Coordinates of C-alpha atoms and ligand atoms in Angstrom, one line a residue:
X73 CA 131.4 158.1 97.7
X74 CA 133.3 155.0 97.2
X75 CA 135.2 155.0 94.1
X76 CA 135.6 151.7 92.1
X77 CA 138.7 150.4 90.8
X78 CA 137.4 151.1 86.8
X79 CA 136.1 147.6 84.9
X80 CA 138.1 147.1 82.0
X81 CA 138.0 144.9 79.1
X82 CA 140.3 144.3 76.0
X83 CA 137.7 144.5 73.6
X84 CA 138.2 146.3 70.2
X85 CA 134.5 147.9 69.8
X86 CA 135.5 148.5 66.1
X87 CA 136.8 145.5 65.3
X88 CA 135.0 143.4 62.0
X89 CA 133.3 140.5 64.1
X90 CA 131.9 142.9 66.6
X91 CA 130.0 145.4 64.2
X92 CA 128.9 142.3 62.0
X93 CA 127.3 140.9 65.6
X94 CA 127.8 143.0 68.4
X95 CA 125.1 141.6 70.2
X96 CA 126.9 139.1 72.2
X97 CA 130.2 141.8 73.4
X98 CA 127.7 144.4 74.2
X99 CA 125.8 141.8 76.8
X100 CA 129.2 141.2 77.9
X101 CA 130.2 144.4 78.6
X102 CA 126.4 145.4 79.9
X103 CA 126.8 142.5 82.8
X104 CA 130.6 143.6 83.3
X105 CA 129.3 147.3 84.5
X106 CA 127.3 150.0 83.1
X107 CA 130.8 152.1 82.4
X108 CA 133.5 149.8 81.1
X109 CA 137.0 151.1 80.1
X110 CA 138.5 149.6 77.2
X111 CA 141.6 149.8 77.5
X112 CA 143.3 149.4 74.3
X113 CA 141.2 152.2 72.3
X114 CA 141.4 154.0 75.8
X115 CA 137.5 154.3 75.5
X116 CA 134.6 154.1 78.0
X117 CA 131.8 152.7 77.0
X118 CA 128.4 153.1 77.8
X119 CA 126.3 150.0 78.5
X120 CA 123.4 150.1 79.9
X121 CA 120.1 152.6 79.1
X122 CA 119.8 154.2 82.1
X123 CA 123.4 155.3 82.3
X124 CA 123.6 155.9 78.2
X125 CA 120.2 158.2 78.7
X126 CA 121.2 160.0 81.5
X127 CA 124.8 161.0 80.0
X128 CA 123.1 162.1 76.6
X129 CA 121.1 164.2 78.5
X130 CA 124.1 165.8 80.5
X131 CA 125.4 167.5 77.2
X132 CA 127.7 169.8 79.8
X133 CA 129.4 167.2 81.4
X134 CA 129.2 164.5 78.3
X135 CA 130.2 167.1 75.5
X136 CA 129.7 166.7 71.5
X137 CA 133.1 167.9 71.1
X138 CA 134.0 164.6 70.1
X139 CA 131.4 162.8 68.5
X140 CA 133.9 161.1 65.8
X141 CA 136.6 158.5 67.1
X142 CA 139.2 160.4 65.6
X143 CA 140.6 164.1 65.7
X144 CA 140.1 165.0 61.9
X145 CA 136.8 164.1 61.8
X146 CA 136.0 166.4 65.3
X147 CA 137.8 169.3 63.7
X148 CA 136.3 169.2 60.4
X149 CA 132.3 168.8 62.1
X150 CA 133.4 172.0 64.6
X151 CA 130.8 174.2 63.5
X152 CA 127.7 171.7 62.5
X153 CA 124.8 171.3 64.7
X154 CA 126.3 167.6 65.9
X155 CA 129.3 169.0 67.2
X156 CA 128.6 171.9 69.1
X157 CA 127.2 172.2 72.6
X158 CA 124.6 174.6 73.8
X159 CA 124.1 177.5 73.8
X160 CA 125.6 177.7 70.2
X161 CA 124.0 174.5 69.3
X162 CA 120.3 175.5 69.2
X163 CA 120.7 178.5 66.8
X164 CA 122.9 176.0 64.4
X165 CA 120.0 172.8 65.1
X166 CA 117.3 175.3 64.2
X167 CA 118.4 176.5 60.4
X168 CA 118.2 172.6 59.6
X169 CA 115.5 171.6 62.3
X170 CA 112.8 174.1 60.9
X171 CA 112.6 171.8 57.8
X172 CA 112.7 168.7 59.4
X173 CA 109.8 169.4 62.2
X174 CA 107.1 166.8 62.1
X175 CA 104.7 169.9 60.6
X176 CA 107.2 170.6 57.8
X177 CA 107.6 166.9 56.7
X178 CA 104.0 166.4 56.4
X179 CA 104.0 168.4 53.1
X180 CA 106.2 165.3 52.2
X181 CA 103.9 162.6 53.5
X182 CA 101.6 162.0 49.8
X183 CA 104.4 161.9 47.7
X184 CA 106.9 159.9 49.8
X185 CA 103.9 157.1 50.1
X186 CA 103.4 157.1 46.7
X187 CA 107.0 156.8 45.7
X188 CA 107.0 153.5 48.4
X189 CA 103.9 152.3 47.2
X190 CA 104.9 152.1 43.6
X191 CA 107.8 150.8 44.0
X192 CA 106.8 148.3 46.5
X193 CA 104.1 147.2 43.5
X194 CA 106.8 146.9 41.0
X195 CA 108.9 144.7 43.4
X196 CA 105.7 142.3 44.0
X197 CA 104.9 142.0 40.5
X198 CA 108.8 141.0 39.6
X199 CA 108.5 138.4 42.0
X200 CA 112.0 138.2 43.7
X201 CA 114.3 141.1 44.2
X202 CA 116.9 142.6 47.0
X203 CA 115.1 144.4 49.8
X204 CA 118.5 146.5 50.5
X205 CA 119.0 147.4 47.2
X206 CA 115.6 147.9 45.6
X207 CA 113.8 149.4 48.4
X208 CA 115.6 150.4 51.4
X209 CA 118.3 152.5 49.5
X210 CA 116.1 153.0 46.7
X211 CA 113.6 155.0 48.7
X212 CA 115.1 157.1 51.1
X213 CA 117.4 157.7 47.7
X214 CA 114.9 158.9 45.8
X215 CA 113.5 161.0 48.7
X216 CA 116.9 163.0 49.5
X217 CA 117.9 163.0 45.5
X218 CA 114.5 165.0 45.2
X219 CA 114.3 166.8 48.2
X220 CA 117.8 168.5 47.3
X221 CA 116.9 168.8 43.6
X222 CA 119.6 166.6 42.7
X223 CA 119.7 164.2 39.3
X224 CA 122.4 162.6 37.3
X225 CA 126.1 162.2 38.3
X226 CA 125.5 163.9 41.9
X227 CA 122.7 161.5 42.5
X228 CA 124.6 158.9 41.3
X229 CA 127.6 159.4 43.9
X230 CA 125.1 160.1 47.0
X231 CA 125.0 156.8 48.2
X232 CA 128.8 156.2 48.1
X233 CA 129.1 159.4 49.1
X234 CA 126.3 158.9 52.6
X235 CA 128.0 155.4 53.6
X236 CA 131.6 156.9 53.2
X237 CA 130.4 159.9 55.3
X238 CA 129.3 157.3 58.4
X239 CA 132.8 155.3 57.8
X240 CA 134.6 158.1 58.6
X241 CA 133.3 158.7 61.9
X242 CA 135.2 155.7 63.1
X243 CA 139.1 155.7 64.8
X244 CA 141.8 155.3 62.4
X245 CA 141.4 152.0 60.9
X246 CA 141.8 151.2 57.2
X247 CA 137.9 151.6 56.6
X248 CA 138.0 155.4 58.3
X249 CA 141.4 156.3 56.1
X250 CA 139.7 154.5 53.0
X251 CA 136.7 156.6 53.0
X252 CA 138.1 160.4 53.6
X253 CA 138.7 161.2 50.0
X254 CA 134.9 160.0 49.4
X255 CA 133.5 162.2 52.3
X256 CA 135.6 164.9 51.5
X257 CA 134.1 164.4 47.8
X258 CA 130.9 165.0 49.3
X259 CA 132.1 168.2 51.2
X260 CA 133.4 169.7 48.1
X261 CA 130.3 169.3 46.1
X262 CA 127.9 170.4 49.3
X263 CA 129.7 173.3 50.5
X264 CA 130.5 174.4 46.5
X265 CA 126.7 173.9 45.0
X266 CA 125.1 177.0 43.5
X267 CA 121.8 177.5 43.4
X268 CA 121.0 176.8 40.0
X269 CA 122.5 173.5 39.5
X270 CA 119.4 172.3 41.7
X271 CA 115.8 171.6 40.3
X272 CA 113.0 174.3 40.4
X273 CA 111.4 174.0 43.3
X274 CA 113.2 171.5 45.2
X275 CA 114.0 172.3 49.0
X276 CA 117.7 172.8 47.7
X277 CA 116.9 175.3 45.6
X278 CA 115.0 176.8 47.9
X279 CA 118.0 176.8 50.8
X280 CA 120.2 178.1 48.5
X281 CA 118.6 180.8 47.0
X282 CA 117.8 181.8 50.8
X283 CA 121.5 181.9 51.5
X284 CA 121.8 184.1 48.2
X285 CA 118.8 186.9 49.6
X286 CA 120.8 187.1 53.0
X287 CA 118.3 185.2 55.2
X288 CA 120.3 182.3 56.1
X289 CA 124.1 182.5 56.6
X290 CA 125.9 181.7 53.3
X291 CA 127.9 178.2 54.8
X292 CA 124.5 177.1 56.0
X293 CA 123.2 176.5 52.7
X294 CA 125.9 173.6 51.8
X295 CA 126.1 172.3 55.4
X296 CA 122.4 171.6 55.3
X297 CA 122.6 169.9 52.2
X298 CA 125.8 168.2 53.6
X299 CA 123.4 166.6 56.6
X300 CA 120.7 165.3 54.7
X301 CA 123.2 163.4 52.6
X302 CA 126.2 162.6 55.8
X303 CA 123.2 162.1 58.2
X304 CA 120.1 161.4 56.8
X305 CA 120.7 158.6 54.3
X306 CA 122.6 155.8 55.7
X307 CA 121.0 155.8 59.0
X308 CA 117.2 155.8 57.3
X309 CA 118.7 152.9 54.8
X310 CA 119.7 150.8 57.8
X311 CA 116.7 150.8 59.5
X312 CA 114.3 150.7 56.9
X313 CA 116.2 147.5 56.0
X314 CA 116.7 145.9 59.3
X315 CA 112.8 146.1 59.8
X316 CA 111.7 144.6 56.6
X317 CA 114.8 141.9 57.5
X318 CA 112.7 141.3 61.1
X319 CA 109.4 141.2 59.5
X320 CA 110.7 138.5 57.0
X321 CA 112.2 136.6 60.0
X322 CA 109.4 136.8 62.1
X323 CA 106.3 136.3 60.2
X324 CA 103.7 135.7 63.1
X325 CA 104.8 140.2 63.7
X326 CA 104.5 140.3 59.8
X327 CA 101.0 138.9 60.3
X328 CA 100.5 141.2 63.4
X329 CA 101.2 144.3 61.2
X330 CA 99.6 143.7 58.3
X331 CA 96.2 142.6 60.5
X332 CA 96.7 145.8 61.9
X333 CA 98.0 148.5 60.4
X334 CA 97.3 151.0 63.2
X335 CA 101.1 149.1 64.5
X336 CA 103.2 150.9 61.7
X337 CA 104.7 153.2 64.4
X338 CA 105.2 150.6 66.9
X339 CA 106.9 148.5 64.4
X340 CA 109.2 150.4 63.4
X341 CA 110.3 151.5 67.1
X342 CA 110.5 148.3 67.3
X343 CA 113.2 147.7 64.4
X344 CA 115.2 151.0 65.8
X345 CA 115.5 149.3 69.0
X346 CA 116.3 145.8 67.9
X347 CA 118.7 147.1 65.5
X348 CA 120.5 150.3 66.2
X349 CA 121.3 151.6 63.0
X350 CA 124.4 153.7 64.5
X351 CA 127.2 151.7 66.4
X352 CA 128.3 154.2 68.7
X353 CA 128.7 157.8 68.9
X354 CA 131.5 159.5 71.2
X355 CA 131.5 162.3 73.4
X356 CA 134.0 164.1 75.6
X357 CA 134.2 163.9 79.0
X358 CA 134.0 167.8 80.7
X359 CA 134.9 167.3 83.9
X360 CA 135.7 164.2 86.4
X361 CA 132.3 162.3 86.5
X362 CA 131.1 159.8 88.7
X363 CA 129.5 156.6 87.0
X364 CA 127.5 153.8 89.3
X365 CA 130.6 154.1 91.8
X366 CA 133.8 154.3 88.9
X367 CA 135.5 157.5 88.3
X368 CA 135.7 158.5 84.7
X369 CA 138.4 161.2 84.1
X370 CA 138.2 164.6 82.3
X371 CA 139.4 164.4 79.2
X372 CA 137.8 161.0 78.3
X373 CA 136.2 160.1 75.3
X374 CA 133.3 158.0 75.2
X375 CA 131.6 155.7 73.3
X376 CA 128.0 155.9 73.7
X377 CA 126.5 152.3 72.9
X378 CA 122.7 152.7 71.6
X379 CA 122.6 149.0 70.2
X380 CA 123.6 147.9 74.1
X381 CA 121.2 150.3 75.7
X382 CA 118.5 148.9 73.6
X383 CA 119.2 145.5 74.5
X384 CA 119.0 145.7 78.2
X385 CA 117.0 143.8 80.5
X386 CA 117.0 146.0 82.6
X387 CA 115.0 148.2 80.5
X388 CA 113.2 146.0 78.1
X389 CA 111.0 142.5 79.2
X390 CA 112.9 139.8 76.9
X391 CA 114.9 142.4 74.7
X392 CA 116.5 139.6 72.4
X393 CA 113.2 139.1 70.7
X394 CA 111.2 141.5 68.2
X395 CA 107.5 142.5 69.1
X396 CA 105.7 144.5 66.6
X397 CA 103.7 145.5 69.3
X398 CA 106.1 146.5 72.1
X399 CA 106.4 150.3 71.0
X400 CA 109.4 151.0 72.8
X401 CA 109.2 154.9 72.5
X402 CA 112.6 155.4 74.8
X403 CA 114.6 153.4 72.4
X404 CA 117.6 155.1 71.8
X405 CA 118.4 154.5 68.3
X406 CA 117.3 158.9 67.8
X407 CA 119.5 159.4 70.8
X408 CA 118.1 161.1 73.6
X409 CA 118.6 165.1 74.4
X410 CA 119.6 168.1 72.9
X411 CA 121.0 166.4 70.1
X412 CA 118.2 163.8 69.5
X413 CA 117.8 163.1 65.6
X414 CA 116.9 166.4 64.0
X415 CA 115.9 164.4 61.1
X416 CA 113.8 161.4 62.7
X417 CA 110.2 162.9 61.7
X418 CA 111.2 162.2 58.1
X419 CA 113.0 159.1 58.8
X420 CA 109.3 157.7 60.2
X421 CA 107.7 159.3 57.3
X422 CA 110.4 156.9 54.8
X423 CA 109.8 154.1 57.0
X424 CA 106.0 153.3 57.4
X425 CA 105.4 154.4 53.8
X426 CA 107.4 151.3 53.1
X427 CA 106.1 148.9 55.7
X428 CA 103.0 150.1 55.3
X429 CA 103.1 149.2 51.0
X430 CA 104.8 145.7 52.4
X431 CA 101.4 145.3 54.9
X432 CA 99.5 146.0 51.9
X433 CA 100.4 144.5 49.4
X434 CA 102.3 141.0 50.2
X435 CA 100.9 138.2 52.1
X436 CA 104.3 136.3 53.0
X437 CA 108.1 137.1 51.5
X438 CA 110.7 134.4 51.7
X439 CA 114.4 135.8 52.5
X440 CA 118.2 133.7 51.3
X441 CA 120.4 134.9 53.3
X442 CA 120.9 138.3 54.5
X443 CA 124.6 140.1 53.9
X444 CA 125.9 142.5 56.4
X445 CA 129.5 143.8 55.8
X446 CA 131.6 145.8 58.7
X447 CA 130.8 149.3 58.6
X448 CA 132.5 151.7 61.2
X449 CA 129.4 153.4 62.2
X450 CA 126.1 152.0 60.6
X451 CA 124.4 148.6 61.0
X452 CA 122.9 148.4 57.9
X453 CA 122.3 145.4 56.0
X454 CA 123.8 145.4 52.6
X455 CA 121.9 142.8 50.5
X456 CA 119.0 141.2 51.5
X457 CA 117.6 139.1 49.0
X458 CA 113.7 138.1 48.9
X459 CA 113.6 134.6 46.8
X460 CA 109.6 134.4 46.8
X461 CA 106.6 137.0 47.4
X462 CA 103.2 135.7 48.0
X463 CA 101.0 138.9 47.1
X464 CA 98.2 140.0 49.2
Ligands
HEM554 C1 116.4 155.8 61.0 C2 117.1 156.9 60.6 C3 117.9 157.7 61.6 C4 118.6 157.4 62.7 C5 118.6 156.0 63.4 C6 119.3 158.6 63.2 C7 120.0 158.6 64.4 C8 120.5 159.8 64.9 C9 121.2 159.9 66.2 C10 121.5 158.7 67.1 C11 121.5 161.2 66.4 C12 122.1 161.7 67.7 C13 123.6 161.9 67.6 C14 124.3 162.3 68.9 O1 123.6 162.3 69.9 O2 125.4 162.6 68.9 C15 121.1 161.9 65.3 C16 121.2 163.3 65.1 C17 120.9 163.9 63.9 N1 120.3 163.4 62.8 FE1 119.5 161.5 62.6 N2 119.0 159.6 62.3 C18 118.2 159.1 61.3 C19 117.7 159.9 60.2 C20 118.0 161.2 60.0 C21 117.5 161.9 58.9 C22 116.5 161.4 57.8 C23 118.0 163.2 58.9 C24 117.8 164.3 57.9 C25 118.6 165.1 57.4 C26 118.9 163.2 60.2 C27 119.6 164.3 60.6 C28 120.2 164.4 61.8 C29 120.8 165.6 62.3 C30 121.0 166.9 61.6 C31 121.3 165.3 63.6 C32 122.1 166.2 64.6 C33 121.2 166.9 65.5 C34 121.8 167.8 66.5 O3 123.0 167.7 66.8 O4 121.2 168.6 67.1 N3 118.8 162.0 60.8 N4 120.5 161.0 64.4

C-alpha cells in the first residue's frame, strides 16, 4: 500500500455561507479526494458515497462515540441508541425501534393523512400562506405533540426545543453555546415527565406507564420521548419542506407527481437526496484506517457528509437536478447501517401524506422567495412563502 500525503483544505464546514449553500464546497472537496482533512477544525471529511457508505457501515472502525462536534454533547448522548456501538446498541435501538417499525406506524397512517389533508385544504382555500410554517412544522408538529400526548406550554416549546436540540450537535460556535440551555430545557422536561401529565391513550402515556409496571427500564421512558422530539422533528420539518420547495421550483416534477401519484415515494427520495436534511454527523476513528490510498489516524473524528454523498456523480446521472422519478433508494439522507434512521418509516408516513394532499388538491403554487438561516446541523428551510395557489 502506498500511503498518500493527506488532501487538506482550509474550509470551515460550519461556517454561515457553507450551511446556507454547501453545495458548491462539498463538489469542491468531492473532486479534491474522497477523504479530505480540514485542517483548521482538525476534521476528515467524507465526500464521496461510496466512501461515506462504506464507513457507515464499518461501525467498529468508524465508531458513534462521537457523533456531536463537541465533547459535551458526546458525553451527555453516552447512553442513547445514536451513541453507542454494537453490541450495546441493538438492545438500546430496539425499546424505541419497536414503535417506529413500518408495521407499528401504520396504525398511524389514517389519521396522520387526515391531519395533512385538512390542513393542506385549509391552506388552498386561504389562498397564500408559508409552506414552512403552516405545513411543514405544522404537521410533523401536530403528529409528535399527539403521539407523546403533549398540549399546551410543552407543545408550545417543542419546536424551539427540536431545532435547539440539532444546533447543539455542532463544534463550539456561538449557535452550539446559544442553544444548550434550550436542549437542556428539553432534557429536563423529557427525562422528568410522569405519566399522568400525558393524554389518555397517547403513545407517551403508554411508554411511561410501561416504565412504571417494570417492563421497560425507568430512564427509557424520558429518553424515548427525548428522541422523537431531538430527532424526529427537525429532521422530518426539513425535508418535508425542501420537497414541497423542489416541487414549487420545478413544476414539470410537480406535474409528474400529481399525474401520477403512484411517485409519492420516489419523490420524496428524491427531496432526501437533493437536500440532506442533516449537514454532517461525526464519528470516531477506532483504529488507523486506510481511505482510497490516505492514512487517517486513530483518534480522528469525522465528519460524515450526506449532502456531498448525495450529490456525486459518481453515484447519481446529473445529480444537480431533481427527478421526481429517479427513486434514489441508496440516498443517504437515513444514513446507511446499524444506525440508519430508526424513525424514517414515520418520517415517510409525515411526508407523502403532505405531498400527496399537495398532488391532490392544487394545480400550480407560486413561491417569493424561500428563507434559509444557518443552522449547525439541519438544512431546513425556515420560511417559504406561497404567494398564489391555483386549486386542482
Ligand atoms: C426526514 C426525516 C429524518 C431524517 C432525514 C433522519 C435522518 C437520520 C440519520 C441520518 C440518522 C443516522 C445518524 C447516524 O448514523 O449517526 C438517523 C438516526 C435516527 N433517527 Fe432519524 N431522521 C428523520 C426522522 C426521524 C424520525 C421521525 C424519528 C422518530 C423519532 C427519528 C429517529 C431517529 C433515531 C432514534 C435515530 C438513531 C438510530 C440509531 O442510532 O440506531 N428520525 N436519522
Amino acid at each position: 500500500m502506498t500511503v498518500a500525503t493527506p488532501v487538506s483544505s482550509d474550509l470551515d464546514l460550519f461556517a454561515d455561507e457553507v450551511l446556507l449553500d454547501p453545495y458548491p464546497y462539498f463538489a469542491e472537496l468531492r473532486e479534491q479526494a474522497p477523504v479530505v482533512h480540514l485542517e483548521k477544525a482538525g476534521i476528515w471529511a467524507l465526500t464521496r458515497h461510496s466512501t461515506i457508505r462504506e464507513a457507515l457501515g464499518n461501525w467498529a472502525v468508524f465508531s458513534s462515540r462521537s457523533v456531536a462536534f463537541n465533547d459535551q454533547m458526546n458525553q451527555a448522548l453516552a447512553g442513547t441508541s445514536l451513541a453507542t456501538d454494537p453490541p450495546d446498541h441493538q438492545r438500546l435501538r430496539s425499546v424505541l425501534s419497536e414503535r417506529l417499525m413500518p408495521r407499528a406506524v401504520r396504525g398511524l397512517q389514517e389519521d396522520i393523512d387526515a391531519k395533512a389533508d385538512a390542513m393542506v385544504a385549509e391552506l388552498v382555500e386561504r389562498g397564500s400562506f408559508d409552506a414552512v410554517t403552516d405545513l411543514a412544522s405544522a404537521l410533523p408538529l401536530a403528529v409528535v405533540a399527539d403521539l407523546i400526548g403533549v398540549q399546551g406550554e410543552v407543545r408550545d416549546n417543542m419546536l424551539r426545543w427540536g431545532a435547539a436540540a440539532q444546533n447543539v450537535l455542532g463544534p463550539m460556535n456561538p449557535r452550539t453555546v446559544e442553544n444548550f440551555p434550550v436542549a437542556g430545557q428539553l432534557f429536563q422536561w423529557a427525562h422528568n415527565a410522569q405519566a399522568e401529565e400525558l393524554a389518555e391513550g397517547s403513545m407517551g402515556r403508554a411508554i411511561f406507564d410501561a416504565a412504571e409496571r417494570g417492563e421497560i427500564p425507568p430512564e427509557s421512558a424520558g429518553m424515548i420521548i427525548h428522541q422523537y422530539v431531538a430527532a424526529g422533528l427537525d429532521t422530518t420539518i426539513a425535508g418535508i419542506g425542501n420537497a414541497i420547495a423542489q416541487l414549487a421550483a420545478n413544476p414539470d416534477q410537480f406535474d409528474l407527481l400529481r399525474a401520477d401519484r403512484s411517485l409519492l415515494a420516489s419523490t420524496f427520495a428524491e427531496a432526501l437526496r437533493y437536500e440532506a436534511p442533516i449537514h454532517a454527523m461525526g464519528r470516531l476513528v477506532t483504529e488507523d484506517v486506510e481511505i482510497e490510498g490516505t492514512l487517517v489516524p486513530a483518534g480522528a473524528q469525522v465528519a460524515v457528509l450526506f449532502g456531498s454523498g448525495n450529490r456525486d456523480s459518481r453515484r447519481y446521472e446529473d445529480p444537480d437536478t431533481f427527478l421526481a422519478r429517479r427513486n434514489p433508494l441508496d440516498h443517504l439522507s437515513f444514513g446507511y447501517g446499524v444506525h440508519g434512521c430508526a424513525g424514517q418509516a414515520l418520517a415517510r408516513l409525515e411526508a407523502h401524506a403532505v405531498l400527496d394532499a399537495l398532488a391532490r388538491r392544487v394545480r400550480r403554487f407560486t413561491i417569493g422567495q424561500p428563507e434559509r438561516r444557518p443552522h449547525n446541523e439541519i438544512r431546513s428551510l425556515y420560511a417559504l412563502p406561497v404567494v398564489e395557489v391555483d386549486p386542482a
